[in-house]
XYZ file of C-alpha atoms in Angstrom:
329
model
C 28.206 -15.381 -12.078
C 27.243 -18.353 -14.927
C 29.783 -21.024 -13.570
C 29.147 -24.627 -12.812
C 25.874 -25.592 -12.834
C 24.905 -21.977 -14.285
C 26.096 -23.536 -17.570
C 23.708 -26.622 -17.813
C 21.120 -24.148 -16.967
C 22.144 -22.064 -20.007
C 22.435 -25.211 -22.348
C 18.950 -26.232 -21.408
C 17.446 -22.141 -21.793
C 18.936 -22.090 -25.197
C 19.181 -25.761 -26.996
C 16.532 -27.294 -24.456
C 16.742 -30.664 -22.944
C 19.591 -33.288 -24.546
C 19.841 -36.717 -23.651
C 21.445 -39.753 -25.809
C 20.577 -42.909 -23.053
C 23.845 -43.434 -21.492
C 23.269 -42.472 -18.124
C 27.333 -42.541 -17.423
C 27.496 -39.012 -19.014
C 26.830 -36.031 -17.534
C 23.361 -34.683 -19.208
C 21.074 -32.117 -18.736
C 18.235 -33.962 -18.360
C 18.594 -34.297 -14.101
C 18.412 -30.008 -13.771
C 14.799 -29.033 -13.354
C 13.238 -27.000 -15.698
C 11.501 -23.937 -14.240
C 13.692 -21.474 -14.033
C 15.325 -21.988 -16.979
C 12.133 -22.033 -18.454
C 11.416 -18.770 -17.097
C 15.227 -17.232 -18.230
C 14.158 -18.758 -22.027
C 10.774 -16.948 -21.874
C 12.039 -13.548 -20.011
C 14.770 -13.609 -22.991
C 12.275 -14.044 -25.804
C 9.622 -11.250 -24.479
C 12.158 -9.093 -23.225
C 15.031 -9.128 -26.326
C 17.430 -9.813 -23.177
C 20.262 -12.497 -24.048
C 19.225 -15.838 -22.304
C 22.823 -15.142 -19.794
C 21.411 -11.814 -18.699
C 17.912 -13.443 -18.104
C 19.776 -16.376 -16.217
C 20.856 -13.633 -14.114
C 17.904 -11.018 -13.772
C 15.744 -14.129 -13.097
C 17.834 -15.318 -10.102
C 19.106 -11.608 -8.561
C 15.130 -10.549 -8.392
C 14.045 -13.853 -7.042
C 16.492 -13.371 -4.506
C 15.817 -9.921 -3.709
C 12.013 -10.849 -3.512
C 13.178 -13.943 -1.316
C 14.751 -11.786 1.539
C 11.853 -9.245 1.317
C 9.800 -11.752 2.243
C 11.061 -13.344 4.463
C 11.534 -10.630 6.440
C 7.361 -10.326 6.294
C 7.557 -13.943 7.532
C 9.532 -14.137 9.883
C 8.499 -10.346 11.541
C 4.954 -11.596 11.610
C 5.786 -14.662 13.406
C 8.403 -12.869 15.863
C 9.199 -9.210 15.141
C 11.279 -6.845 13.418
C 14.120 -7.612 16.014
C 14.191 -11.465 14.966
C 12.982 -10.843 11.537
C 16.173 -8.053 10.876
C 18.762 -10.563 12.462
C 17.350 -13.735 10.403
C 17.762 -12.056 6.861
C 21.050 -10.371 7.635
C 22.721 -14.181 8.801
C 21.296 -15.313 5.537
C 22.349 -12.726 3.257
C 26.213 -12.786 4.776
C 25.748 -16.456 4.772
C 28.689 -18.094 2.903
C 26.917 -19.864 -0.067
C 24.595 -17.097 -0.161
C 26.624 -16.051 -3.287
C 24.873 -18.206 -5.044
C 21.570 -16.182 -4.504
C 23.321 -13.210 -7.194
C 24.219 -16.299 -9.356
C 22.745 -18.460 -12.244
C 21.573 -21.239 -9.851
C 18.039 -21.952 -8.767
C 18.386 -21.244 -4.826
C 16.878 -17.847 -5.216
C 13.825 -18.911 -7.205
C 13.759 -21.758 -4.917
C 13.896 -19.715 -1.687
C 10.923 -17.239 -3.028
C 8.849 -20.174 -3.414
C 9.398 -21.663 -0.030
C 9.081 -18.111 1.389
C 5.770 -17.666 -0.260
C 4.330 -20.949 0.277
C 4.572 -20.587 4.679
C 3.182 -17.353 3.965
C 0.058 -18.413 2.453
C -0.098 -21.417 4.773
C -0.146 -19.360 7.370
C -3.562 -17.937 6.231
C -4.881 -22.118 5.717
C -4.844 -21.210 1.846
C -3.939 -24.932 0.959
C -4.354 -24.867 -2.185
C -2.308 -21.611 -3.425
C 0.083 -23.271 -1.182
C -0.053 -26.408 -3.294
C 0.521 -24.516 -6.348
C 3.404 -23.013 -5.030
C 4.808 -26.496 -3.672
C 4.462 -27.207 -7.091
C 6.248 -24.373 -8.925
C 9.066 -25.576 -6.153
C 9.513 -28.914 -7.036
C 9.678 -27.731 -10.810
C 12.952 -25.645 -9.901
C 14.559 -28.118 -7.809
C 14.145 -31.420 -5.890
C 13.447 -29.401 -2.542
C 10.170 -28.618 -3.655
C 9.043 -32.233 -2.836
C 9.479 -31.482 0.870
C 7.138 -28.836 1.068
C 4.313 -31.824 0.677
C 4.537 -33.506 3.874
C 4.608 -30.166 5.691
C 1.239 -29.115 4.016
C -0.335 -31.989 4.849
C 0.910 -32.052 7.686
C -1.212 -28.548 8.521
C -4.083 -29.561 6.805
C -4.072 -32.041 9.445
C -3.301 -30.400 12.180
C -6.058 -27.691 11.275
C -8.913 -30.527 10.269
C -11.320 -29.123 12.526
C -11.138 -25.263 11.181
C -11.491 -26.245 7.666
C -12.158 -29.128 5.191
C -9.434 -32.085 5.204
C -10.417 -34.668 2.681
C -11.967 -32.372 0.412
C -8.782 -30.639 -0.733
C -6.434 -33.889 -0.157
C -6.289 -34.833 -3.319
C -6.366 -31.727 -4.998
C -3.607 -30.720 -3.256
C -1.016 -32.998 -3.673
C -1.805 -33.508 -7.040
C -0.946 -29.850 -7.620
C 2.009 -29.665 -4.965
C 3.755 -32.489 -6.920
C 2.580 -31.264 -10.281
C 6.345 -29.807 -11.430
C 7.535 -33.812 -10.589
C 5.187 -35.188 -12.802
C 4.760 -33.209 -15.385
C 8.855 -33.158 -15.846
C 8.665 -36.674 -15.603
C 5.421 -37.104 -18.439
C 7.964 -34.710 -20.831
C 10.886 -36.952 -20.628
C 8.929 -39.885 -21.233
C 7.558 -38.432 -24.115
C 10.994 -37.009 -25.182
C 13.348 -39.561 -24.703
C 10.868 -43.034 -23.326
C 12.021 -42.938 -19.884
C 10.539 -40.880 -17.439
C 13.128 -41.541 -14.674
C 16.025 -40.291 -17.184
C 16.138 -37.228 -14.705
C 17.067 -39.354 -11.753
C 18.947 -42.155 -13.391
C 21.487 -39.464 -14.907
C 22.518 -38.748 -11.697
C 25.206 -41.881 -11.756
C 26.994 -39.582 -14.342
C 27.288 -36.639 -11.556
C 28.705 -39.092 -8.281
C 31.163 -41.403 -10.086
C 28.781 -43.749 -11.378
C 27.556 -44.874 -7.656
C 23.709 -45.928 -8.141
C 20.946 -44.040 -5.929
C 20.255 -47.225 -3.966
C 24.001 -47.318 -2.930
C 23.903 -43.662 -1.903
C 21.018 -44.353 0.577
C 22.105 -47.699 1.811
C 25.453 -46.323 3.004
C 23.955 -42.967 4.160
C 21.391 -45.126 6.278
C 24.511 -46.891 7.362
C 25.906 -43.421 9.040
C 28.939 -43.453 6.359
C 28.859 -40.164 5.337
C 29.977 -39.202 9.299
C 33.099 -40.941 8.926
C 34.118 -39.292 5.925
C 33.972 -35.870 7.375
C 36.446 -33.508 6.806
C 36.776 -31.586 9.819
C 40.317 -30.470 9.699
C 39.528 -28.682 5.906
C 38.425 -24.915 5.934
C 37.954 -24.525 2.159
C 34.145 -24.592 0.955
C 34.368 -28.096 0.404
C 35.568 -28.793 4.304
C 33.393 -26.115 5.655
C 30.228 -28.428 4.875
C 30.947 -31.086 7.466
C 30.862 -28.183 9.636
C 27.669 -26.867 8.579
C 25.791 -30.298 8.312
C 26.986 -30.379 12.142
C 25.754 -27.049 12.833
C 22.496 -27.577 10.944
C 21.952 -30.549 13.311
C 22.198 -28.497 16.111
C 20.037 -26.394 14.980
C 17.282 -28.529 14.028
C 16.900 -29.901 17.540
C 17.054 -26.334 18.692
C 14.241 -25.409 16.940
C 11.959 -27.721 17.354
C 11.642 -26.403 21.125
C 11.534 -22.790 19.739
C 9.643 -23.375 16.067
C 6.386 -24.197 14.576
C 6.329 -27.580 14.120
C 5.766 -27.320 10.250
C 8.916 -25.560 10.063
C 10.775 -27.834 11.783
C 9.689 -30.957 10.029
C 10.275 -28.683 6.719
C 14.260 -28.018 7.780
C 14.109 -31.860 8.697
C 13.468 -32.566 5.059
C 15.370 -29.764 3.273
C 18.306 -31.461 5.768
C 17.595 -35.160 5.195
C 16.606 -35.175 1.283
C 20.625 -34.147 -0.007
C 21.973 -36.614 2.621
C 20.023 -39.816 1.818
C 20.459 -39.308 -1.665
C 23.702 -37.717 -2.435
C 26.079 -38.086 1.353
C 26.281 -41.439 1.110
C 28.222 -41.336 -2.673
C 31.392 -39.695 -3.133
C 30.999 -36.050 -2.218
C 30.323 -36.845 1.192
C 28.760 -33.493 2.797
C 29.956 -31.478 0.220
C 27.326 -28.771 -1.090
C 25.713 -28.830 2.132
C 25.633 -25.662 2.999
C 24.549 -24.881 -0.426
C 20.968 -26.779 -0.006
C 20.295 -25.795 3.668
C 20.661 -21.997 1.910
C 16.651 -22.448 1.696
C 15.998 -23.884 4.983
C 14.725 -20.495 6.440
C 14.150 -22.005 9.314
C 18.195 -22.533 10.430
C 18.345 -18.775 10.296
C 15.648 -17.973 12.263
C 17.056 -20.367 15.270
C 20.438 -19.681 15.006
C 19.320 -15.422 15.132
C 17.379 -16.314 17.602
C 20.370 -17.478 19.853
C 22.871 -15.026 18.960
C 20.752 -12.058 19.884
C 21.304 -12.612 22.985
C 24.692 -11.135 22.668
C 25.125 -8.221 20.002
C 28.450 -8.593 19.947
C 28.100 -11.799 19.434
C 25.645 -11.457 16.433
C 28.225 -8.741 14.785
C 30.974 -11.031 15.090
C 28.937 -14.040 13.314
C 28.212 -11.864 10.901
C 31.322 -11.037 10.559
C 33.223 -13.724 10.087
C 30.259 -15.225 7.913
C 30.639 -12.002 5.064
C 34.635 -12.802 5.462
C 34.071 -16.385 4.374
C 31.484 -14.889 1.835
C 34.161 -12.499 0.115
C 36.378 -15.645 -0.187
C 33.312 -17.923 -1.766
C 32.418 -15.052 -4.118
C 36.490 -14.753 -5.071
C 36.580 -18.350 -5.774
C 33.578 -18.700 -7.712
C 34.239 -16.295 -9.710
C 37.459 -17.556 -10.669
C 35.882 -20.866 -11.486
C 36.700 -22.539 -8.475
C 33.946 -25.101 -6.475
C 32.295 -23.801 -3.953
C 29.084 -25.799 -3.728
């Protein structure tokens, strides 16, 4: 369950951050550092080697994750809804990866927990926890527009500008305090963002955006694939869907959160080489998907069992390949 980008996570929990300024090699320095910080200091209270902390880290934070969301979602629509939402996620293909040494489950927890204490207008415990997010993993950033986004919306109830600035200083706190340590460890505090040439063939950011603006990534899809890599064109269609769905059926925050969580890995990373690949690997966190796409296939139990169904086939195939060192996301 340490494959892939498990290993860079490891490298960084035991030798720390590495980077020697060529920004054409593959470095460490564009993984985030929370949870590896939290493997590194789990393995030096516990006595636990930093692989098994990798991995009790990520299987309780996922564990927690579905718990909660469960709370979440049952408060917002039921036990019915709530039951159906956390059973498509946990059979959903990539959701392999929330037993694994990646940061979706500590990731997911976060996101879980923030809406939950937005819900009660805590803005700034949700801040912090926007915060902690974007520390794990460039998702975190999205969870900013979507709490100000409340905080507006809810202006009249309590204070606005009061808590503006305190609150997205602390929800982007795990950006800038990342960036603040590489400058002071290597001169550049962008290092985390220009490495990531090294990891899409050496195309440049801008050209990643300029040809996802462009629509290119949609005529590069691979529709006619059904391994992992060819199921994401399919998901990225399906998320689509069910984005437009919900935002008849949602929250608004929600929706404009599983806009972002949708729109951040294609105008940054679509538009280069991989195409849609990995897809369905960052829309694991976008709760919201889940909650739509239960939402419509509870209409039909059968139709909900064979979902399921087919989703846990495609998840005993993900889990085979991974483990056998194969890409699956």
């Amino acid at each position: 369950m340490l494959q892939w980008d498990s290993e860079w996570y490891f490298k960084i929990a035991t030798e720390g951050y590495r980077y020697n300024g060529d920004p054409t090699i593959q470095q460490n320095v564009v993984f985030y550092p929370l949870y590896p910080l939290l493997s590194r200091g789990l393995a030096a209270i516990s006595g636990l080697s930093p692989a098994d902390s990798l991995l009790l880290v990520a299987n309780v934070a996922g564990l927690l994750a579905v718990v909660a969301l469960f709370k979440l979602v049952r408060e917002e629509f039921g036990d019915r809804l709530a039951l159906a939402t956390v059973a498509l996620l946990s059979f959903f293909p990539t959701s392999v990866l929330l037993s694994a040494g990646y940061t979706e489950p500590l990731q997911l927890l976060l996101i879980v927990a923030f809406f939950l204490v937005l819900k009660q207008g805590r803005y700034l415990s949700a801040a912090l926890l926007a915060g902690l997010a974007v520390a794990d993993r460039s998702t975190g950033i999205v969870l900013l527009p979507v709490l100000l986004w409340e905080m507006w919306r809810n202006r009249d109830q309590r204070p606005f500008l009061a808590v503006l600035l305190p609150c997205v200083v602390l929800a982007t706190s795990g950006l800038w305090l990342f960036m603040i340590y590489l400058w002071s460890q290597f001169g550049d505090p962008f290092v985390f963002a220009e490495g990531q040439t090294a990891f899409h063939r050496e195309t440049t950011m801008a050209a990643r955006i300029i040809a996802a603006l462009k629509l290119e990534p949609f005529t590069r899809m691979t529709l006619n694939d059904w391994n992992p890599w060819g199921q994401d064109s399919w998901f990225t269609l399906l998320f689509i869907v069910l984005i437009a769905v919900g935002a008849f059926r949602l929250r608004s925050s929600w929706t404009l959160f599983a806009m972002g969580v949708l729109l951040l890995p294609y105008l940054t990373l679509s538009g280069g080489p991989a195409g849609f690949v990995s897809m369905g690997r960052f829309n694991l966190v976008s709760f919201p998907l889940f909650v739509v796409l239960a939402d419509l296939l509870l209409r039909a139990k059968w139709l909900l069992a064979g979902v399921i169904g087919l989703l846990g086939a495609a998840l005993l195939m993900n889990t085979a390949l991974f483990a056998r060192r194969i890409w699956i996301g």
